[in-house]
CSV table of C-alpha atoms and ligand atoms in Angstrom, one decimal:
chain,number,residue,atom,x,y,z
R,26,MET,CA,0.0,0.0,0.0
R,27,SER,CA,1.5,3.4,-1.0
R,28,LYS,CA,2.5,6.2,1.3
R,29,ASN,CA,-0.5,8.3,0.4
R,30,ILE,CA,-3.1,5.8,1.4
R,31,ALA,CA,-5.1,5.5,4.7
R,32,ILE,CA,-8.0,3.2,5.5
R,33,GLY,CA,-11.3,4.6,6.7
R,34,VAL,CA,-13.9,2.5,8.5
R,35,ASP,CA,-17.4,3.7,9.1
R,36,ILE,CA,-19.5,1.9,11.8
R,37,GLY,CA,-23.1,2.4,11.0
R,38,GLY,CA,-26.4,1.2,12.5
R,39,THR,CA,-26.9,-1.3,9.6
R,40,GLY,CA,-23.5,-1.8,8.0
R,41,ILE,CA,-19.7,-1.6,8.8
R,42,LYS,CA,-17.9,-0.3,5.7
R,43,ALA,CA,-14.3,0.3,4.9
R,44,ALA,CA,-12.1,1.3,2.0
R,45,PRO,CA,-8.5,2.5,1.4
R,46,VAL,CA,-8.5,6.2,0.5
R,47,ASN,CA,-6.1,8.1,-1.6
R,48,LEU,CA,-5.1,11.0,0.6
R,49,LYS,CA,-4.3,13.3,-2.3
R,50,THR,CA,-7.7,12.9,-4.1
R,51,GLY,CA,-10.1,11.5,-1.5
R,52,GLU,CA,-10.9,8.6,-3.9
R,53,PHE,CA,-11.2,5.0,-2.9
R,54,THR,CA,-8.3,3.0,-4.3
R,55,ASP,CA,-10.2,-0.3,-4.0
R,56,ASP,CA,-13.8,-1.4,-3.8
R,57,ARG,CA,-15.6,-0.5,-0.6
R,58,TYR,CA,-16.1,-3.6,1.7
R,59,ARG,CA,-19.3,-3.9,3.8
R,60,ILE,CA,-20.4,-6.3,6.4
R,61,PRO,CA,-23.9,-5.9,8.0
R,62,THR,CA,-23.6,-4.6,11.6
R,63,PRO,CA,-23.9,-7.6,14.0
R,64,GLN,CA,-26.9,-7.7,16.2
R,65,PRO,CA,-26.8,-7.2,19.2
R,66,SER,CA,-24.2,-4.5,18.3
R,67,THR,CA,-22.0,-5.1,21.4
R,68,PRO,CA,-18.4,-3.9,21.6
R,69,ASP,CA,-16.9,-7.4,21.0
R,70,ALA,CA,-19.2,-8.2,18.1
R,71,ILE,CA,-18.5,-4.8,16.4
R,72,ALA,CA,-14.8,-4.8,17.1
R,73,ARG,CA,-14.5,-8.3,15.6
R,74,THR,CA,-16.3,-7.1,12.4
R,75,VAL,CA,-14.2,-4.0,12.2
R,76,ALA,CA,-11.1,-6.2,12.4
R,77,LYS,CA,-12.5,-8.2,9.5
R,78,VAL,CA,-13.1,-5.2,7.2
R,79,ILE,CA,-9.6,-3.9,8.0
R,80,ALA,CA,-8.0,-7.3,7.3
R,81,LYS,CA,-9.6,-7.4,3.9
R,82,PHE,CA,-7.1,-4.7,2.8
R,83,ASN,CA,-4.1,-6.3,4.5
R,84,PRO,CA,-2.5,-3.0,5.6
R,85,SER,CA,1.0,-2.7,6.9
R,86,LYS,CA,1.4,-1.3,10.4
R,87,LYS,CA,2.4,2.0,8.9
R,88,VAL,CA,-0.9,2.7,7.2
R,89,PRO,CA,-3.1,5.1,9.2
R,90,ILE,CA,-6.5,3.7,10.0
R,91,GLY,CA,-9.5,5.8,11.1
R,92,VAL,CA,-12.6,4.4,12.6
R,93,ALA,CA,-15.9,6.4,12.7
R,94,PHE,CA,-18.4,5.5,15.4
R,95,PRO,CA,-22.1,6.5,15.6
R,96,GLY,CA,-21.9,8.2,19.0
R,97,VAL,CA,-19.9,10.7,21.0
R,98,VAL,CA,-16.3,9.7,21.2
R,99,GLN,CA,-14.3,11.8,23.6
R,100,HIS,CA,-10.6,11.3,23.9
R,101,GLY,CA,-11.1,7.7,22.6
R,102,ILE,CA,-13.9,6.8,25.0
R,103,VAL,CA,-17.4,6.2,23.8
R,104,LYS,CA,-19.8,8.4,25.7
R,105,THR,CA,-23.2,7.8,24.0
R,106,ALA,CA,-24.6,5.0,21.9
R,107,ALA,CA,-28.0,6.0,20.5
R,108,ASN,CA,-28.0,3.5,17.7
R,109,VAL,CA,-25.7,0.7,18.9
R,110,ASP,CA,-25.8,-1.4,22.0
R,111,ASP,CA,-25.8,0.5,25.3
R,112,SER,CA,-22.9,-1.6,26.6
R,113,TRP,CA,-20.6,0.6,24.4
R,114,ILE,CA,-20.9,3.5,26.9
R,115,GLY,CA,-17.6,3.9,28.7
R,116,THR,CA,-15.7,1.6,26.4
R,117,ASP,CA,-12.2,2.5,25.2
R,118,LEU,CA,-13.0,2.4,21.5
R,119,ARG,CA,-9.4,2.7,20.4
R,120,ALA,CA,-8.2,0.0,22.7
R,121,ILE,CA,-10.8,-2.5,21.8
R,122,ILE,CA,-10.3,-2.1,18.1
R,123,ARG,CA,-6.5,-2.4,18.6
R,124,ASP,CA,-7.1,-5.6,20.5
R,125,TYR,CA,-9.1,-7.2,17.8
R,126,ALA,CA,-7.5,-5.8,14.7
R,127,GLY,CA,-3.9,-5.8,16.0
R,128,HIS,CA,-3.5,-2.3,14.6
R,129,ASP,CA,-3.4,1.1,16.2
R,130,VAL,CA,-6.4,3.3,15.0
R,131,HIS,CA,-7.6,6.8,15.3
R,132,VAL,CA,-11.3,7.1,16.4
R,133,LEU,CA,-13.9,9.8,16.0
R,134,ASN,CA,-17.6,10.4,15.7
R,135,ASP,CA,-19.1,9.4,12.4
R,136,ALA,CA,-20.7,12.7,11.5
R,137,ASP,CA,-17.4,14.5,12.4
R,138,ALA,CA,-15.6,12.1,10.1
R,139,ALA,CA,-18.2,12.8,7.3
R,140,GLY,CA,-17.9,16.6,7.9
R,141,TYR,CA,-14.1,16.4,7.8
R,142,GLY,CA,-14.3,14.3,4.6
R,143,GLU,CA,-16.5,16.9,2.9
R,144,TYR,CA,-14.3,19.7,4.0
R,145,LYS,CA,-11.1,18.0,2.7
R,146,PHE,CA,-12.5,16.6,-0.6
R,147,GLY,CA,-16.2,17.3,-1.0
R,148,ALA,CA,-19.0,19.9,-1.1
R,149,ALA,CA,-17.2,22.2,1.4
R,150,HIS,CA,-13.7,21.8,0.0
R,151,GLY,CA,-11.5,24.5,1.3
R,152,ARG,CA,-14.5,26.7,2.2
R,153,ASN,CA,-14.4,29.2,5.1
R,154,GLY,CA,-17.4,30.2,7.2
R,155,SER,CA,-19.8,28.0,9.2
R,156,ILE,CA,-20.5,24.7,7.5
R,157,LEU,CA,-23.1,22.4,8.9
R,158,MET,CA,-22.8,18.8,8.0
R,159,THR,CA,-25.8,16.5,8.6
R,160,THR,CA,-26.0,12.8,7.9
R,161,LEU,CA,-29.5,11.2,7.6
R,162,GLY,CA,-29.4,7.5,8.4
R,163,THR,CA,-30.4,5.4,11.3
R,164,GLY,CA,-29.9,8.6,13.3
R,165,ILE,CA,-29.1,12.2,12.5
R,166,GLY,CA,-25.4,13.0,12.8
R,167,THR,CA,-24.2,16.6,12.8
R,168,ALA,CA,-20.8,18.4,12.6
R,169,MET,CA,-19.8,22.0,12.3
R,170,ILE,CA,-16.6,23.1,10.5
R,171,VAL,CA,-15.9,26.8,11.2
R,172,ASP,CA,-13.2,28.3,9.0
R,173,GLY,CA,-11.7,24.9,8.6
R,174,THR,CA,-11.8,23.8,12.2
R,175,LEU,CA,-14.0,21.0,13.2
R,176,VAL,CA,-16.0,21.4,16.5
R,177,PRO,CA,-16.2,17.8,17.7
R,178,ASN,CA,-19.1,15.8,19.1
R,179,LEU,CA,-22.0,18.2,18.3
R,180,GLU,CA,-25.1,16.1,19.0
R,181,LEU,CA,-27.6,18.3,17.2
R,182,GLY,CA,-29.6,15.4,15.8
R,183,HIS,CA,-31.1,15.1,19.3
R,184,ILE,CA,-32.5,18.6,19.6
R,185,ILE,CA,-36.2,18.6,20.5
R,186,VAL,CA,-38.5,19.6,17.7
R,187,ASP,CA,-42.3,19.5,18.4
R,188,GLY,CA,-41.6,17.7,21.7
R,189,HIS,CA,-39.6,14.9,20.0
R,190,ASP,CA,-36.0,13.9,19.6
R,191,ALA,CA,-35.4,15.3,16.1
R,192,GLU,CA,-33.8,12.1,14.8
R,193,ASP,CA,-36.8,10.1,15.7
R,194,ARG,CA,-38.9,11.9,13.0
R,195,ALA,CA,-36.4,13.3,10.6
R,196,ALA,CA,-33.6,10.6,10.2
R,197,GLU,CA,-34.0,8.4,7.1
R,198,SER,CA,-35.0,5.5,9.4
R,199,ALA,CA,-38.2,7.6,10.3
R,200,ARG,CA,-39.6,6.9,6.9
R,201,ASP,CA,-39.9,3.2,7.6
R,202,ARG,CA,-40.7,3.6,11.3
R,203,TYR,CA,-43.7,5.9,10.6
R,204,GLY,CA,-44.4,4.8,7.0
R,205,TYR,CA,-43.9,8.4,5.8
R,206,ASP,CA,-44.3,9.2,2.1
R,207,TRP,CA,-41.8,11.8,0.6
R,208,ASP,CA,-44.0,14.8,1.4
R,209,GLN,CA,-44.5,13.7,5.0
R,210,TRP,CA,-40.8,13.2,5.5
R,211,ILE,CA,-40.0,16.4,3.8
R,212,ALA,CA,-42.3,18.3,6.3
R,213,GLU,CA,-40.3,16.8,9.1
R,214,LEU,CA,-37.0,17.7,7.5
R,215,GLN,CA,-38.2,21.3,6.9
R,216,LYS,CA,-39.0,21.6,10.6
R,217,TYR,CA,-35.6,20.2,11.6
R,218,TYR,CA,-33.5,22.3,9.2
R,219,SER,CA,-35.5,25.5,10.0
R,220,GLU,CA,-34.7,25.0,13.7
R,221,MET,CA,-31.0,24.4,12.9
R,222,GLU,CA,-30.9,27.6,10.9
R,223,ARG,CA,-32.7,29.5,13.7
R,224,LEU,CA,-30.0,28.3,16.2
R,225,LEU,CA,-26.8,28.2,14.1
R,226,TRP,CA,-27.0,30.4,11.1
R,227,PRO,CA,-24.8,28.2,8.9
R,228,ASP,CA,-23.4,29.5,5.6
R,229,LEU,CA,-23.8,26.1,4.0
R,230,ILE,CA,-25.7,22.9,4.9
R,231,ILE,CA,-24.5,19.6,3.6
R,232,VAL,CA,-26.7,16.4,3.6
R,233,GLY,CA,-25.0,13.0,3.7
R,234,GLY,CA,-26.1,9.5,4.5
R,235,GLY,CA,-27.4,6.8,2.1
R,236,ILE,CA,-30.5,8.9,1.2
R,237,SER,CA,-28.3,11.7,-0.1
R,238,LYS,CA,-28.2,9.6,-3.4
R,239,SER,CA,-31.9,10.6,-3.8
R,240,HIS,CA,-31.3,14.3,-3.0
R,241,HIS,CA,-33.3,15.5,-6.0
R,242,MET,CA,-36.4,14.0,-4.3
R,243,PHE,CA,-36.2,16.2,-1.2
R,244,LEU,CA,-33.5,18.9,-1.2
R,245,PRO,CA,-35.1,21.2,-3.8
R,246,LYS,CA,-38.3,21.2,-1.7
R,247,LEU,CA,-36.7,22.6,1.4
R,248,ARG,CA,-37.1,26.3,2.0
R,249,LEU,CA,-34.0,27.6,3.9
R,250,ARG,CA,-31.8,30.7,4.0
R,251,ALA,CA,-28.5,28.9,3.5
R,252,PRO,CA,-27.8,26.7,0.4
R,253,ILE,CA,-28.4,23.0,1.2
R,254,VAL,CA,-26.5,20.6,-0.9
R,255,PRO,CA,-25.8,16.8,-1.1
R,256,ALA,CA,-22.5,15.5,0.2
R,257,GLU,CA,-20.3,15.1,-2.8
R,258,LEU,CA,-18.7,12.0,-1.3
R,259,LEU,CA,-22.3,10.7,-0.8
R,260,ASN,CA,-22.3,7.8,1.6
R,261,GLY,CA,-18.5,7.5,1.5
R,262,ALA,CA,-17.9,10.7,3.4
R,263,GLY,CA,-17.5,9.0,6.7
R,264,ILE,CA,-14.9,6.5,5.3
R,265,VAL,CA,-12.9,9.3,3.5
R,266,GLY,CA,-13.1,11.6,6.6
R,267,ALA,CA,-12.0,8.9,9.0
R,268,ALA,CA,-9.0,8.0,6.7
R,269,ALA,CA,-8.0,11.6,6.3
R,270,ALA,CA,-8.4,12.4,10.0
R,271,ALA,CA,-6.2,9.3,10.9
R,272,ALA,CA,-3.5,10.5,8.5
R,273,ALA,CA,-3.6,14.0,10.0
R,274,GLU,CA,-3.4,12.6,13.5
R,275,ALA,CA,-0.4,10.3,12.5
R,276,LYS,CA,1.3,13.4,11.1
R,277,ARG,CA,0.7,15.4,14.3
R,278,GLU,CA,2.1,12.5,16.3
R,279,ARG,CA,5.2,12.3,14.2
R,280,GLU,CA,5.8,16.0,14.5
R,281,GLU,CA,5.3,15.9,18.3
R,282,ALA,CA,7.7,13.0,18.6
R,283,LYS,CA,10.3,15.0,16.6
R,284,LEU,CA,9.9,18.0,18.8
R,285,ALA,CA,10.2,15.9,21.9
R,286,GLU,CA,13.3,14.3,20.6
R,287,LYS,CA,14.8,17.7,19.8
R,288,ALA,CA,13.9,19.0,23.3
R,289,ALA,CA,15.5,15.9,24.9
R,290,LYS,CA,18.7,16.3,22.9
R,291,LYS,CA,18.9,20.0,23.8
R,292,ALA,CA,18.3,19.3,27.5
R,293,ALA,CA,21.0,16.5,27.4
R,294,ALA,CA,23.5,18.9,25.7
R,295,LYS,CA,22.8,21.6,28.3
R,296,ALA,CA,23.3,19.1,31.2
R,297,GLN,CA,26.6,17.9,29.7
R,298,ALA,CA,27.8,21.5,29.3
R,299,SER,CA,27.1,22.4,32.8
R,300,SER,CA,28.6,19.3,34.3
J,411,LIG,C1,-25.7,9.8,17.5
J,411,LIG,C2,-24.6,10.6,16.9
J,411,LIG,C3,-24.3,10.1,15.5
J,411,LIG,C4,-25.5,10.0,14.7
J,411,LIG,C5,-25.3,9.4,13.3
J,411,LIG,C6,-26.9,9.8,16.6
J,411,LIG,O1,-27.9,9.1,17.1
J,411,LIG,O2,-26.1,10.4,18.8
J,411,LIG,O3,-23.4,10.6,17.7
J,411,LIG,O4,-23.3,10.9,14.9
J,411,LIG,O5,-26.5,9.3,15.3
J,411,LIG,O6,-24.9,8.1,13.4
């Protein structure tokens, strides 16, 4: 695997997907591999599946691997699990994946990964201002990128709209749950995005998740102040963003190690000079 490739893994409510990503272009360098999310979606069952999708690409230890998780991930620890098994809460995501996959990984929230992916290579490429990424799937994931900086772990899919957790009515899964036709679902989306605009005033709204493939069915019908556009990386944004974030983290770690080495050398030289 070449130097400019990282692997992205996206853990979803229904599927666990992975692909190697070209870090210069954001394109997959091999076909995406998907395994249905095991049920119950416990830490062991998911970590075992993540290990399988990683093994499919047989990466060397040097290849950065990013894993996107559908809940809050703070400093590597899972804090919420709205759409996977509750036993995830409090789990060290990085450690459990490392145990099963035999690989060090970088971990982050799935919507944060998707937002980062769209900022690096997609609909928000290089754009300044406040960009709101939303993913419509089993739940609603949200991320904000402000002048290129990601604000992690925003959980704005759970704001209360009409007395309900927004994702219950406006995620893609709500269409099946309530048997909504397009117009009914669009009415829920309108309420949700109007509320987001009222609170956040984004300059651009991006819509990802599997349903973004059918964006022409619903995006033109939403009446909003900001432009609302489909994710350019479609459902691959999470994979691409996880891979890019892992590569960025690996670079940061290398630079930090270099600085620490330099500082240690300097301190040793000083100690020798004064002895
Ligand atoms: C979770 C978020 C996640 C989103 C999309 C929500 O239910 O709380 O953390 O990003 O689903 O998976």
